[in-house]
mmCIF file of C-alpha atoms in Angstrom:
data_model
loop_
_atom_site.group_PDB
_atom_site.id
_atom_site.type_symbol
_atom_site.label_atom_id
_atom_site.label_comp_id
_atom_site.label_asym_id
_atom_site.label_seq_id
_atom_site.Cartn_x
_atom_site.Cartn_y
_atom_site.Cartn_z
ATOM 1 C CA UNK A 168 -27.389 -26.759 10.558
ATOM 2 C CA UNK A 169 -28.281 -24.570 13.502
ATOM 3 C CA UNK A 170 -26.640 -21.297 14.559
ATOM 4 C CA UNK A 171 -24.260 -23.032 16.973
ATOM 5 C CA UNK A 172 -23.019 -25.456 14.322
ATOM 6 C CA UNK A 173 -22.678 -22.663 11.766
ATOM 7 C CA UNK A 174 -20.840 -20.497 14.278
ATOM 8 C CA UNK A 175 -18.432 -23.310 15.123
ATOM 9 C CA UNK A 176 -17.822 -24.017 11.435
ATOM 10 C CA UNK A 177 -17.256 -20.309 10.795
ATOM 11 C CA UNK A 178 -14.668 -20.176 13.588
ATOM 12 C CA UNK A 179 -12.885 -23.247 12.194
ATOM 13 C CA UNK A 180 -12.772 -21.684 8.733
ATOM 14 C CA UNK A 181 -11.447 -18.379 10.121
ATOM 15 C CA UNK A 182 -8.518 -20.251 11.675
ATOM 16 C CA UNK A 183 -7.841 -21.967 8.346
ATOM 17 C CA UNK A 184 -8.207 -18.657 6.493
ATOM 18 C CA UNK A 185 -5.689 -16.921 8.767
ATOM 19 C CA UNK A 186 -3.210 -19.770 8.258
ATOM 20 C CA UNK A 187 -3.636 -19.677 4.471
ATOM 21 C CA UNK A 188 -3.231 -15.880 4.393
ATOM 22 C CA UNK A 189 -0.052 -16.175 6.450
ATOM 23 C CA UNK A 190 1.337 -18.846 4.120
ATOM 24 C CA UNK A 191 0.417 -16.837 0.986
ATOM 25 C CA UNK A 192 2.130 -13.739 2.372
ATOM 26 C CA UNK A 193 5.236 -15.767 3.192
ATOM 27 C CA UNK A 194 5.336 -16.999 -0.417
ATOM 28 C CA UNK A 195 4.782 -13.449 -1.714
ATOM 29 C CA UNK A 196 7.712 -12.253 0.410
ATOM 30 C CA UNK A 197 9.902 -15.022 -1.046
ATOM 31 C CA UNK A 198 8.826 -14.094 -4.602
ATOM 32 C CA UNK A 199 9.642 -10.430 -3.898
ATOM 33 C CA UNK A 200 13.055 -11.433 -2.629
ATOM 34 C CA UNK A 201 13.824 -13.633 -5.635
ATOM 35 C CA UNK A 202 12.562 -10.964 -8.056
ATOM 36 C CA UNK A 203 14.562 -8.325 -6.155
ATOM 37 C CA UNK A 204 11.453 -6.170 -5.678
ATOM 38 C CA UNK A 205 12.311 -3.069 -3.667
ATOM 39 C CA UNK A 206 10.200 -2.495 -0.547
ATOM 40 C CA UNK A 207 9.785 1.098 -1.751
ATOM 41 C CA UNK A 208 8.182 0.060 -5.065
ATOM 42 C CA UNK A 209 5.407 2.476 -5.969
ATOM 43 C CA UNK A 210 3.631 1.335 -9.106
ATOM 44 C CA UNK A 211 3.640 -1.930 -11.022
ATOM 45 C CA UNK A 212 6.476 -4.272 -11.888
ATOM 46 C CA UNK A 213 5.676 -7.163 -14.230
ATOM 47 C CA UNK A 214 7.994 -10.047 -15.070
ATOM 48 C CA UNK A 215 7.504 -13.119 -17.226
ATOM 49 C CA UNK A 216 9.289 -16.062 -15.667
ATOM 50 C CA UNK A 217 8.831 -19.369 -17.446
ATOM 51 C CA UNK A 218 5.114 -19.836 -18.015
ATOM 52 C CA UNK A 219 4.187 -17.324 -15.317
ATOM 53 C CA UNK A 220 3.470 -13.632 -15.601
ATOM 54 C CA UNK A 221 4.037 -12.076 -12.181
ATOM 55 C CA UNK A 222 2.680 -8.591 -11.595
ATOM 56 C CA UNK A 223 3.620 -6.894 -8.322
ATOM 57 C CA UNK A 224 1.899 -3.646 -7.395
ATOM 58 C CA UNK A 225 3.636 -1.659 -4.664
ATOM 59 C CA UNK A 226 2.225 1.208 -2.651
ATOM 60 C CA UNK A 227 3.570 3.686 -0.153
ATOM 61 C CA UNK A 228 1.192 4.494 2.709
ATOM 62 C CA UNK A 229 1.398 8.164 3.613
ATOM 63 C CA UNK A 230 0.056 9.874 6.722
ATOM 64 C CA UNK A 231 -0.139 13.623 7.124
ATOM 65 C CA UNK A 232 0.128 15.584 10.356
ATOM 66 C CA UNK A 233 -2.441 18.271 9.478
ATOM 67 C CA UNK A 234 -1.429 20.722 12.209
ATOM 68 C CA UNK A 235 2.243 20.521 11.262
ATOM 69 C CA UNK A 236 1.397 20.751 7.556
ATOM 70 C CA UNK A 237 -0.624 23.919 7.992
ATOM 71 C CA UNK A 238 2.059 25.424 10.210
ATOM 72 C CA UNK A 239 4.842 24.635 7.695
ATOM 73 C CA UNK A 240 2.768 25.941 4.793
ATOM 74 C CA UNK A 241 1.943 29.170 6.629
ATOM 75 C CA UNK A 242 5.593 29.743 7.624
ATOM 76 C CA UNK A 243 6.673 29.299 4.007
ATOM 77 C CA UNK A 244 3.819 31.156 2.284
ATOM 78 C CA UNK A 245 2.481 27.958 0.713
ATOM 79 C CA UNK A 246 -0.996 27.781 2.268
ATOM 80 C CA UNK A 247 -2.735 28.354 -1.091
ATOM 81 C CA UNK A 248 -1.270 25.049 -2.380
ATOM 82 C CA UNK A 249 -2.761 22.877 0.372
ATOM 83 C CA UNK A 250 -6.226 22.444 -1.125
ATOM 84 C CA UNK A 251 -4.765 21.193 -4.417
ATOM 85 C CA UNK A 252 -2.094 18.922 -2.908
ATOM 86 C CA UNK A 253 -4.027 17.449 0.025
ATOM 87 C CA UNK A 254 -7.493 16.125 0.763
ATOM 88 C CA UNK A 255 -8.959 17.112 4.110
ATOM 89 C CA UNK A 256 -8.735 15.028 6.367
ATOM 90 C CA UNK A 257 -5.295 15.556 4.923
ATOM 91 C CA UNK A 258 -4.292 12.938 2.423
ATOM 92 C CA UNK A 259 -1.883 13.559 -0.408
ATOM 93 C CA UNK A 260 -3.368 14.040 -3.855
ATOM 94 C CA UNK A 261 -0.535 12.081 -5.517
ATOM 95 C CA UNK A 262 -1.490 13.148 -9.049
ATOM 96 C CA UNK A 263 -1.138 16.821 -8.158
ATOM 97 C CA UNK A 264 1.837 16.157 -5.848
ATOM 98 C CA UNK A 265 3.847 14.485 -8.613
ATOM 99 C CA UNK A 266 3.113 17.364 -11.016
ATOM 100 C CA UNK A 267 4.021 20.032 -8.469
ATOM 101 C CA UNK A 268 7.425 21.689 -8.203
ATOM 102 C CA UNK A 269 9.857 20.085 -5.705
ATOM 103 C CA UNK A 270 10.441 23.601 -4.329
ATOM 104 C CA UNK A 271 6.950 23.300 -2.856
ATOM 105 C CA UNK A 272 6.623 19.579 -2.103
ATOM 106 C CA UNK A 273 10.077 19.222 -0.514
ATOM 107 C CA UNK A 274 9.174 21.847 2.091
ATOM 108 C CA UNK A 275 5.787 20.235 2.850
ATOM 109 C CA UNK A 276 7.327 16.762 3.296
ATOM 110 C CA UNK A 277 8.110 17.720 6.893
ATOM 111 C CA UNK A 278 4.454 17.005 7.725
ATOM 112 C CA UNK A 279 4.224 13.698 5.842
ATOM 113 C CA UNK A 280 5.144 10.264 7.173
ATOM 114 C CA UNK A 281 5.729 7.623 4.481
ATOM 115 C CA UNK A 282 6.077 3.878 4.876
ATOM 116 C CA UNK A 283 5.790 1.074 2.347
ATOM 117 C CA UNK A 284 2.442 -0.701 2.169
ATOM 118 C CA UNK A 285 2.070 -4.397 1.448
ATOM 119 C CA UNK A 286 2.256 -5.031 -2.320
ATOM 120 C CA UNK A 287 -0.543 -6.896 -4.055
ATOM 121 C CA UNK A 288 0.101 -9.797 -6.425
ATOM 122 C CA UNK A 289 -1.490 -11.269 -9.514
ATOM 123 C CA UNK A 290 -0.022 -14.439 -10.993
ATOM 124 C CA UNK A 291 -1.403 -15.940 -14.188
ATOM 125 C CA UNK A 292 -0.363 -18.650 -16.616
ATOM 126 C CA UNK A 293 1.069 -16.936 -19.692
ATOM 127 C CA UNK A 294 0.319 -17.897 -23.275
#
């Protein structure tokens, strides 16, 4: 095959790939609905249904407005907590965030935007 033929084949496969991804995501959405998986799932939920073990891993995507975060922290005397709770470019250090007192994290939430991410799936045949 030459580069033109390979390029054409690649383009054909990309179209097929996009269709298959769309169909898989549709099925995943239906599974989530039937399993009553909350859109806000953060962590793993595993269910055995018949011969299948279905493991759904949910994530919440968080974005931080760094200017607002620093302003809020400074106004509330919490600036010393920023390096432990956030990575710069600001990203939440969820391990530290979950261990931290809500008196601190609740105030800093004003600079954080949260939205559910797409869950990932793993389906296997059980024993």
